CSV table of C-alpha atoms and ligand atoms in Angstrom, one decimal:
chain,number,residue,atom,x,y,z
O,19,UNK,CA,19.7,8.1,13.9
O,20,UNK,CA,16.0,8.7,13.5
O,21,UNK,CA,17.5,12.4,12.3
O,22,UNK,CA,18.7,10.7,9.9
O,23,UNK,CA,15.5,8.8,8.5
O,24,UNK,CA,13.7,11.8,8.8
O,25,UNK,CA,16.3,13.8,6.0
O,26,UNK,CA,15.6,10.3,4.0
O,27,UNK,CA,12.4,11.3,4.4
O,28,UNK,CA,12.2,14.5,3.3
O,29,UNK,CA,14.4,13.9,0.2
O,30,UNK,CA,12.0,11.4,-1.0
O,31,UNK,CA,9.1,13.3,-0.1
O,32,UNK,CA,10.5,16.3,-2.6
O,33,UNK,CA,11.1,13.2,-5.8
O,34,UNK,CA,8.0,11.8,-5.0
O,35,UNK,CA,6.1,15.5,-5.5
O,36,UNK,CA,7.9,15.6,-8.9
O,37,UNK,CA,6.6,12.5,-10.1
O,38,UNK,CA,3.2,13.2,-8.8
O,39,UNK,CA,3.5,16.2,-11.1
O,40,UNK,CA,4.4,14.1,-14.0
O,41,UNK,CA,1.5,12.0,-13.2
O,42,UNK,CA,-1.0,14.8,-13.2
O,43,UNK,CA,0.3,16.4,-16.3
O,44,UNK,CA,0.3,12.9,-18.1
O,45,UNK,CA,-3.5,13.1,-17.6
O,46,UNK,CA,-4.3,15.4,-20.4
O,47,UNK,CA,-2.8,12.7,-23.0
O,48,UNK,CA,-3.4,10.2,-24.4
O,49,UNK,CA,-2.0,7.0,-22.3
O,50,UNK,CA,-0.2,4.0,-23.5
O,51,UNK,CA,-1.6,1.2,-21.6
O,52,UNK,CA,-0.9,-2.7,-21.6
O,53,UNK,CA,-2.0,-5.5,-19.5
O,54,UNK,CA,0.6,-8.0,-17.2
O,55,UNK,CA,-0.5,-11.0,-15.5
O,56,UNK,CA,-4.1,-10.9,-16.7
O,57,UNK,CA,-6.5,-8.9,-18.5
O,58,UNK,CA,-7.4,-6.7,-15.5
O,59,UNK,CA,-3.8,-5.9,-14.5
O,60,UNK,CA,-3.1,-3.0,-16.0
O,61,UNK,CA,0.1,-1.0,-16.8
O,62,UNK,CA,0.5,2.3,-18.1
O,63,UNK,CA,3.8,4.2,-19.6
O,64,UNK,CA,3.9,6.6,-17.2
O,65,UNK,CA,4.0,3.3,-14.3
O,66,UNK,CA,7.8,2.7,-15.7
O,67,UNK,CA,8.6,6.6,-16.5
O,68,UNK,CA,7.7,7.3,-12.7
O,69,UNK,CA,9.5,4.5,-11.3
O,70,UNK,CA,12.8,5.0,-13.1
O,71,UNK,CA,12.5,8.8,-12.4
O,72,UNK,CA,12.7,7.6,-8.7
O,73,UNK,CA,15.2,5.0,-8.7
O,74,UNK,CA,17.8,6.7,-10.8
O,75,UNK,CA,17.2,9.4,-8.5
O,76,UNK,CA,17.8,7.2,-5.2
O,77,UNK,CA,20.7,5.4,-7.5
O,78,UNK,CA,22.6,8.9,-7.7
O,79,UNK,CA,22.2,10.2,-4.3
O,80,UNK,CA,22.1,7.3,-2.2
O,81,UNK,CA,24.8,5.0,-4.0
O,82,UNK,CA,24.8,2.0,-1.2
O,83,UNK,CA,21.4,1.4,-1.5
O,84,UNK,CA,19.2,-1.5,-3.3
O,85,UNK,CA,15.5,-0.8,-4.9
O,86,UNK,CA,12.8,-2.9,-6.0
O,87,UNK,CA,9.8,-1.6,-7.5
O,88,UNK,CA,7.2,-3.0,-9.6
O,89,UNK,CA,7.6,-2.7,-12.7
O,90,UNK,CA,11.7,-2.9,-13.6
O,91,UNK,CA,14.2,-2.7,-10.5
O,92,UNK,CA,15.4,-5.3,-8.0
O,93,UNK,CA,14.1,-8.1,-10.1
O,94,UNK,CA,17.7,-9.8,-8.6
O,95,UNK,CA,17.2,-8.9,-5.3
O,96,UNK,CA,16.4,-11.9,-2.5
O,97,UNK,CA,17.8,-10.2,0.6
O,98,UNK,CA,16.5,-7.4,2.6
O,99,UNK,CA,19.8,-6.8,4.4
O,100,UNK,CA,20.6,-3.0,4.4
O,101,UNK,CA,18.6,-0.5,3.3
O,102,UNK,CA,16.2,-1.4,0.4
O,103,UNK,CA,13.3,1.3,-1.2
O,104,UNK,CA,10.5,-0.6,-1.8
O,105,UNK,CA,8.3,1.7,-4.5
O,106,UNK,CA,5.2,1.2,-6.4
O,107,UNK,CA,5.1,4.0,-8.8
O,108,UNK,CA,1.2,4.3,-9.2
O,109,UNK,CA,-0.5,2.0,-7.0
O,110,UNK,CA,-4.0,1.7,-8.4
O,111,UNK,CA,-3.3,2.0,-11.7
O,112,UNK,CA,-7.0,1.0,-13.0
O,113,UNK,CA,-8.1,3.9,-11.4
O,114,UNK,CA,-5.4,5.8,-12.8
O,115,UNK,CA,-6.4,4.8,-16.4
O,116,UNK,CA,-10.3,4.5,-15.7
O,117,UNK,CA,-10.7,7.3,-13.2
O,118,UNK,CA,-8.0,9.4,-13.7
O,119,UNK,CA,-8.5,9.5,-9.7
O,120,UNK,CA,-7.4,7.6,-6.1
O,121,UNK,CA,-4.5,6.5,-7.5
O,122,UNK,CA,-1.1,7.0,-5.0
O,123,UNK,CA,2.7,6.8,-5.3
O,124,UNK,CA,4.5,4.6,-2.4
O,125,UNK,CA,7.5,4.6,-1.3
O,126,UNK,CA,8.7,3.1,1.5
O,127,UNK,CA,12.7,2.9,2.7
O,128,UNK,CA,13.5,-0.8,5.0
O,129,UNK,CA,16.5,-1.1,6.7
O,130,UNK,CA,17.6,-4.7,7.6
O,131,UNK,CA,13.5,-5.8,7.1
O,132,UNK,CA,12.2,-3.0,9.3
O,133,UNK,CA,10.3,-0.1,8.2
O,134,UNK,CA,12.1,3.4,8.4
O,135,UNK,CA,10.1,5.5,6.6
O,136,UNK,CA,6.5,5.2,4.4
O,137,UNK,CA,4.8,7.6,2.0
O,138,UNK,CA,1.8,7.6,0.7
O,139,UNK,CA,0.9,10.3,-1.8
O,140,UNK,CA,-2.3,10.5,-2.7
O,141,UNK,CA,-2.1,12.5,-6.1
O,142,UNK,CA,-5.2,14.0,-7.3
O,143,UNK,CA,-6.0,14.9,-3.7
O,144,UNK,CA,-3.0,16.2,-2.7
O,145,UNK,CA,-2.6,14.3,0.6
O,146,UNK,CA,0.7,13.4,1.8
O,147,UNK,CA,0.6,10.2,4.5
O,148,UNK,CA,4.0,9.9,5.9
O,149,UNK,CA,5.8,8.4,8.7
O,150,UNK,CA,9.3,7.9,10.1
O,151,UNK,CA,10.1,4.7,12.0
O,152,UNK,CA,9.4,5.8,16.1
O,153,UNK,CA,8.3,9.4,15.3
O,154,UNK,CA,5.1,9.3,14.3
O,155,UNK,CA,3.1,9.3,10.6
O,156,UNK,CA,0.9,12.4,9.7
O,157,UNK,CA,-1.6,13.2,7.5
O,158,UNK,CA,-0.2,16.2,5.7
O,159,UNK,CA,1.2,18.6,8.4
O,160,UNK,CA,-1.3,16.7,11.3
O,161,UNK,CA,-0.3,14.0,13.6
O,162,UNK,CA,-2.2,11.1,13.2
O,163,UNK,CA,-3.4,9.7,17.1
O,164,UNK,CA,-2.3,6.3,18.0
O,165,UNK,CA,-5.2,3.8,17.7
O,166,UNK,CA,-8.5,5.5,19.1
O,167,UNK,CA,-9.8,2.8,21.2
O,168,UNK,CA,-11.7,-1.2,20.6
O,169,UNK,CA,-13.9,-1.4,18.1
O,170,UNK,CA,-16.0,-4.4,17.0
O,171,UNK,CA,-17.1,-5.6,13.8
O,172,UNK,CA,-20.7,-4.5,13.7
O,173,UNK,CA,-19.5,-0.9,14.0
O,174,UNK,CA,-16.7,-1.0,11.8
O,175,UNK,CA,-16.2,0.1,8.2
O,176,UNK,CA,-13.8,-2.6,6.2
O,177,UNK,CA,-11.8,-1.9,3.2
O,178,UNK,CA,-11.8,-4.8,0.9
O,179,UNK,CA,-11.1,-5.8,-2.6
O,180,UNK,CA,-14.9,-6.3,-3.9
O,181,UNK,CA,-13.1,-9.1,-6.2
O,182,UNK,CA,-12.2,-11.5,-3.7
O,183,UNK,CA,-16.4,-11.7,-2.7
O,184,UNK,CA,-16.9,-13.7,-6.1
O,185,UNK,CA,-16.4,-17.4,-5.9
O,186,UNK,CA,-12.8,-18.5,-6.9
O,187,UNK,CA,-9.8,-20.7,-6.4
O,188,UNK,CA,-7.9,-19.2,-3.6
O,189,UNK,CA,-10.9,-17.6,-1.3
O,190,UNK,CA,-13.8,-19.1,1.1
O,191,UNK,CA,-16.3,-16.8,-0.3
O,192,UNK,CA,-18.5,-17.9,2.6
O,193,UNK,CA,-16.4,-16.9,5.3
O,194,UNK,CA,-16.0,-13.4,3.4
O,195,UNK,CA,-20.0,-13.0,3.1
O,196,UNK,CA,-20.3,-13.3,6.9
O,197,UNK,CA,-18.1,-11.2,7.9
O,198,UNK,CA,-19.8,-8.7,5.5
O,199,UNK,CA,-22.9,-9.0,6.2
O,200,UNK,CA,-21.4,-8.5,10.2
O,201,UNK,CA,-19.9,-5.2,9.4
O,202,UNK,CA,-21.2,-2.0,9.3
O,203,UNK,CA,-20.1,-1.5,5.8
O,204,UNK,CA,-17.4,-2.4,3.3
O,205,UNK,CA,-15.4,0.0,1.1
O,206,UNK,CA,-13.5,-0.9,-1.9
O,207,UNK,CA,-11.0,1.8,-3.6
O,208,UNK,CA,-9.0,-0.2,-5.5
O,209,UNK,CA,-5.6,1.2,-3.8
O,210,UNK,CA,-4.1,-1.1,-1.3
O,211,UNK,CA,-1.1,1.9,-0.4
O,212,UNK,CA,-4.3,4.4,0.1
O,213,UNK,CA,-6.7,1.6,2.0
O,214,UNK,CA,-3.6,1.4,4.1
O,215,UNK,CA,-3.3,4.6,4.5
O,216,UNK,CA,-7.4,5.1,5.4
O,217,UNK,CA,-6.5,2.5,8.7
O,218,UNK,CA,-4.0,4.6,9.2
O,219,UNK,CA,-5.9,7.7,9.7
O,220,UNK,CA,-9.1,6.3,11.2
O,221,UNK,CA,-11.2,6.4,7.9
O,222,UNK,CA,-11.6,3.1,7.7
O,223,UNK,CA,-11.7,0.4,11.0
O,224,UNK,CA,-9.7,-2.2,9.0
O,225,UNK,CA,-8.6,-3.8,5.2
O,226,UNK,CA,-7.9,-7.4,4.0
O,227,UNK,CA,-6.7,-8.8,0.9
O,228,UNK,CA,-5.6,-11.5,-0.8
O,229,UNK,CA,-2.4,-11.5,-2.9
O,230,UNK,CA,-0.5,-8.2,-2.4
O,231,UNK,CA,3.0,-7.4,-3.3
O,232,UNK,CA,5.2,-5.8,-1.2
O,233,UNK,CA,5.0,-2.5,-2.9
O,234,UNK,CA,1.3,-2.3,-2.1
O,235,UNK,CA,2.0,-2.4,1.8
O,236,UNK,CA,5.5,-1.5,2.9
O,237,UNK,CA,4.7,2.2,3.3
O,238,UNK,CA,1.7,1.2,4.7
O,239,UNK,CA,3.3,-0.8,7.3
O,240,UNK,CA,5.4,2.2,8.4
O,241,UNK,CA,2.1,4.6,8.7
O,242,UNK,CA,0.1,1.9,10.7
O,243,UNK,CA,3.1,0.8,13.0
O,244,UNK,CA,3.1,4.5,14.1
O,245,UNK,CA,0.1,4.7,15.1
O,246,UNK,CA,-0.6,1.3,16.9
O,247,UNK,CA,-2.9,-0.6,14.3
O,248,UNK,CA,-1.7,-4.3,13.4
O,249,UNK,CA,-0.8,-5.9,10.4
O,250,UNK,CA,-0.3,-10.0,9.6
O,251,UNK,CA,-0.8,-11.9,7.0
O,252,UNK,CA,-4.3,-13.6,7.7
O,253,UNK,CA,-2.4,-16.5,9.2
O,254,UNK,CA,-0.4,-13.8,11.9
O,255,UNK,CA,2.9,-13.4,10.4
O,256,UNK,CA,4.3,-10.3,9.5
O,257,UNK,CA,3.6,-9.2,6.0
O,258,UNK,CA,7.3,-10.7,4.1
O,259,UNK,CA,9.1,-7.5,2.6
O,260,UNK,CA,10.0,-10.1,-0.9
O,261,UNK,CA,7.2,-11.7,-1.5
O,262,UNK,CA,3.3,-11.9,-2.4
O,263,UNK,CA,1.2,-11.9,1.0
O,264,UNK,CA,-2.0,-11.8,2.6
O,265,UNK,CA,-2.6,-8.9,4.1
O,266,UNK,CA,-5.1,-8.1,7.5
O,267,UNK,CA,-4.9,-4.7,9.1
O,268,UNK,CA,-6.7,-3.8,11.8
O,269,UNK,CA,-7.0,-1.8,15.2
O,270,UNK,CA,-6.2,-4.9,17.7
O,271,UNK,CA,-9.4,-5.7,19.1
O,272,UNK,CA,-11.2,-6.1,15.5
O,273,UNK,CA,-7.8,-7.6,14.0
O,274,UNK,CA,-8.2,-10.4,16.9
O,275,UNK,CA,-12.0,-10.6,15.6
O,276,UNK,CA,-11.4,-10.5,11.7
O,277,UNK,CA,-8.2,-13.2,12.1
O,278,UNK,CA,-11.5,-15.5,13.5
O,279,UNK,CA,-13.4,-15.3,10.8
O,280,UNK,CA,-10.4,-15.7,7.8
O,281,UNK,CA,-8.1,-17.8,10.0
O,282,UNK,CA,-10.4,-20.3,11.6
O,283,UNK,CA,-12.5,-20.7,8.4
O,284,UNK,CA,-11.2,-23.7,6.0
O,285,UNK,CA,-10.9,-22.8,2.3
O,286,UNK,CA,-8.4,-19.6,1.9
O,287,UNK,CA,-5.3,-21.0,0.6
O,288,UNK,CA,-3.4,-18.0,-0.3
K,29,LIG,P1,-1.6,-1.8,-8.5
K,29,LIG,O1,-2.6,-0.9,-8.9
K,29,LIG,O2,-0.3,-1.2,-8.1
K,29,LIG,O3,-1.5,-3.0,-9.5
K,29,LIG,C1,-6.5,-3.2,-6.2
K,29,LIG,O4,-7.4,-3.7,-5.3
K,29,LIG,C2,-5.2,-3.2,-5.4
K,29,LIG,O5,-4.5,-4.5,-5.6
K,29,LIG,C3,-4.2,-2.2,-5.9
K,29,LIG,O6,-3.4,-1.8,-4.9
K,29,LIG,C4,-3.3,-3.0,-6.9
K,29,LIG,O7,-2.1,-2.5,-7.1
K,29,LIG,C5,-3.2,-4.3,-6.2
K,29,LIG,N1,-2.9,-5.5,-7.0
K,29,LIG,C6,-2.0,-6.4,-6.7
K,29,LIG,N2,-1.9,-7.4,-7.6
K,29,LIG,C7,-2.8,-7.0,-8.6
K,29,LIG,C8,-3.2,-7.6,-9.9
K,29,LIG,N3,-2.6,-8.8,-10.3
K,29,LIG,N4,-4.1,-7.0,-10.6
K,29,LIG,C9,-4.7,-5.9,-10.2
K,29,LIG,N5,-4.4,-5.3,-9.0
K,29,LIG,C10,-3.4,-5.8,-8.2
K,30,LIG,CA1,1.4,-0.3,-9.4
């Protein structure tokens, strides 16, 4: 079967180069570019050209199953029951417009709720992170190593959303400062799918973030699953395929140690 998730794999792998073409071409226009649910949340033309090029594409060859990405497709869907694609067509899509840099395509392809296969593809650097459920996720043509030993917080390098440090509604700011200020450092590159992806591959020790959509994460989930790094929401559940979530990932020891510092503190309620 896990033959079969691998051909998945490489399929997807060959649409998702195409679009990443498109993306990179895109570059040298000009881009049409709107906001969503706030001023901040951007969204581009090429978000909905790239995300219809892939689901008509899945639509024609693989007929039986259901996509959501987010922009347009699965608005209707409430159910992960077979195999659903789970695609966000430019995951940091600030950077896309602002940077025209660390911006990624996901794609990730559930079956019954559970991961079967996750890529990340990070455009302008060319760097394919992908994984098929139980044989591994690579970085390019290299095996990524399953977690590489403890590690605590003083000597570990955090990926967070620098946003989330700034007093508001849903966040203990507090909590947040201390366990900054106990870290070695914190990164921020406004990508959850590549932050992910970083865990992953040992660049960074850990992320966490509020508010994520399942597009953000569920490749993700299928890179860090393969190589032994955990992911809950920051109350311990795992991450809900449908619907908005915290997000904590983690090698174990330091996710045990980070889960003290956002779970035990009062104030986050999201
Ligand atoms: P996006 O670029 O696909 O919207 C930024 O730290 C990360 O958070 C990106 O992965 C971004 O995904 C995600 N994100 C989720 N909800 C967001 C929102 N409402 N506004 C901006 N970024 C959001
Ligand atoms: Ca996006």
């Amino acid at each position: 079967m896990s033959e079969y998730w691998e051909n998945v794999k490489n399929t997807a792998v060959k649409w998702v180069e195409e679009a990443g073409r498109m993306l990179k071409d895109s570059l040298h226009d000009s881009l049409d570019i709107q906001t969503k649910s706030n001023p901040n949340d951007l969204v581009t033309e090429m978000d909905y050209k790239v995300e219809r090029y892939l689901t008509e594409r899945i639509e024609q060859n693989f007929p039986g199953h259901k996509t959501i990405g987010e922009e347009e497709a699965g608005r209707n869907i409430a159910s992960t029951e077979g195999v659903l694609w789970i695609i966000d067509p430019i995951d940091g899509t600030t950077n896309f417009v602002h940077q025209k840099y660390n911006f990624a395509i996901s794609v990730a392809v559930v079956e019954n709720g559970h991961g079967k296969v996750g890529i990340v593809y990070n455009v302008m650097q060319d760097e394919w992170f992908t994984a098929v459920d139980g044989r591994g996720a690579y970085l390019n043509d290299k095996k990524l190593p399953e977690t590489c030993g403890p590690v605590s917080l003083p000597e570990a390098v955090i990926g967070l959303n620098g946003r989330w440090l700034a007093r508001e509604t849903r966040s203990d700011e507090a909590s947040l400062h201390h366990m900054v200020r106990r870290s070695r450092s914190v990164r921020s590159y406004g990508t959850a799918a590549i932050e992910l992806a970083f865990v992953a591959c040992g660049r960074l020790d850990g992320y966490i973030s509020f508010r994520l959509s399942p597009w953000d994460y569920a490749a993700g989930l299928v890179l860090l699953k393969e190589t032994g790094i955990t992911v809950t929401t920051f109350q311990g559940d795992s991450p809900s395929m449908l619907q908005q979530n915290t997000i904590l990932a983690a090698r174990p020891t330091l996710h045990e140690e980070l889960t003290s510092y956002l779970y035990n503190h009062k104030g986050f309620t999201y």
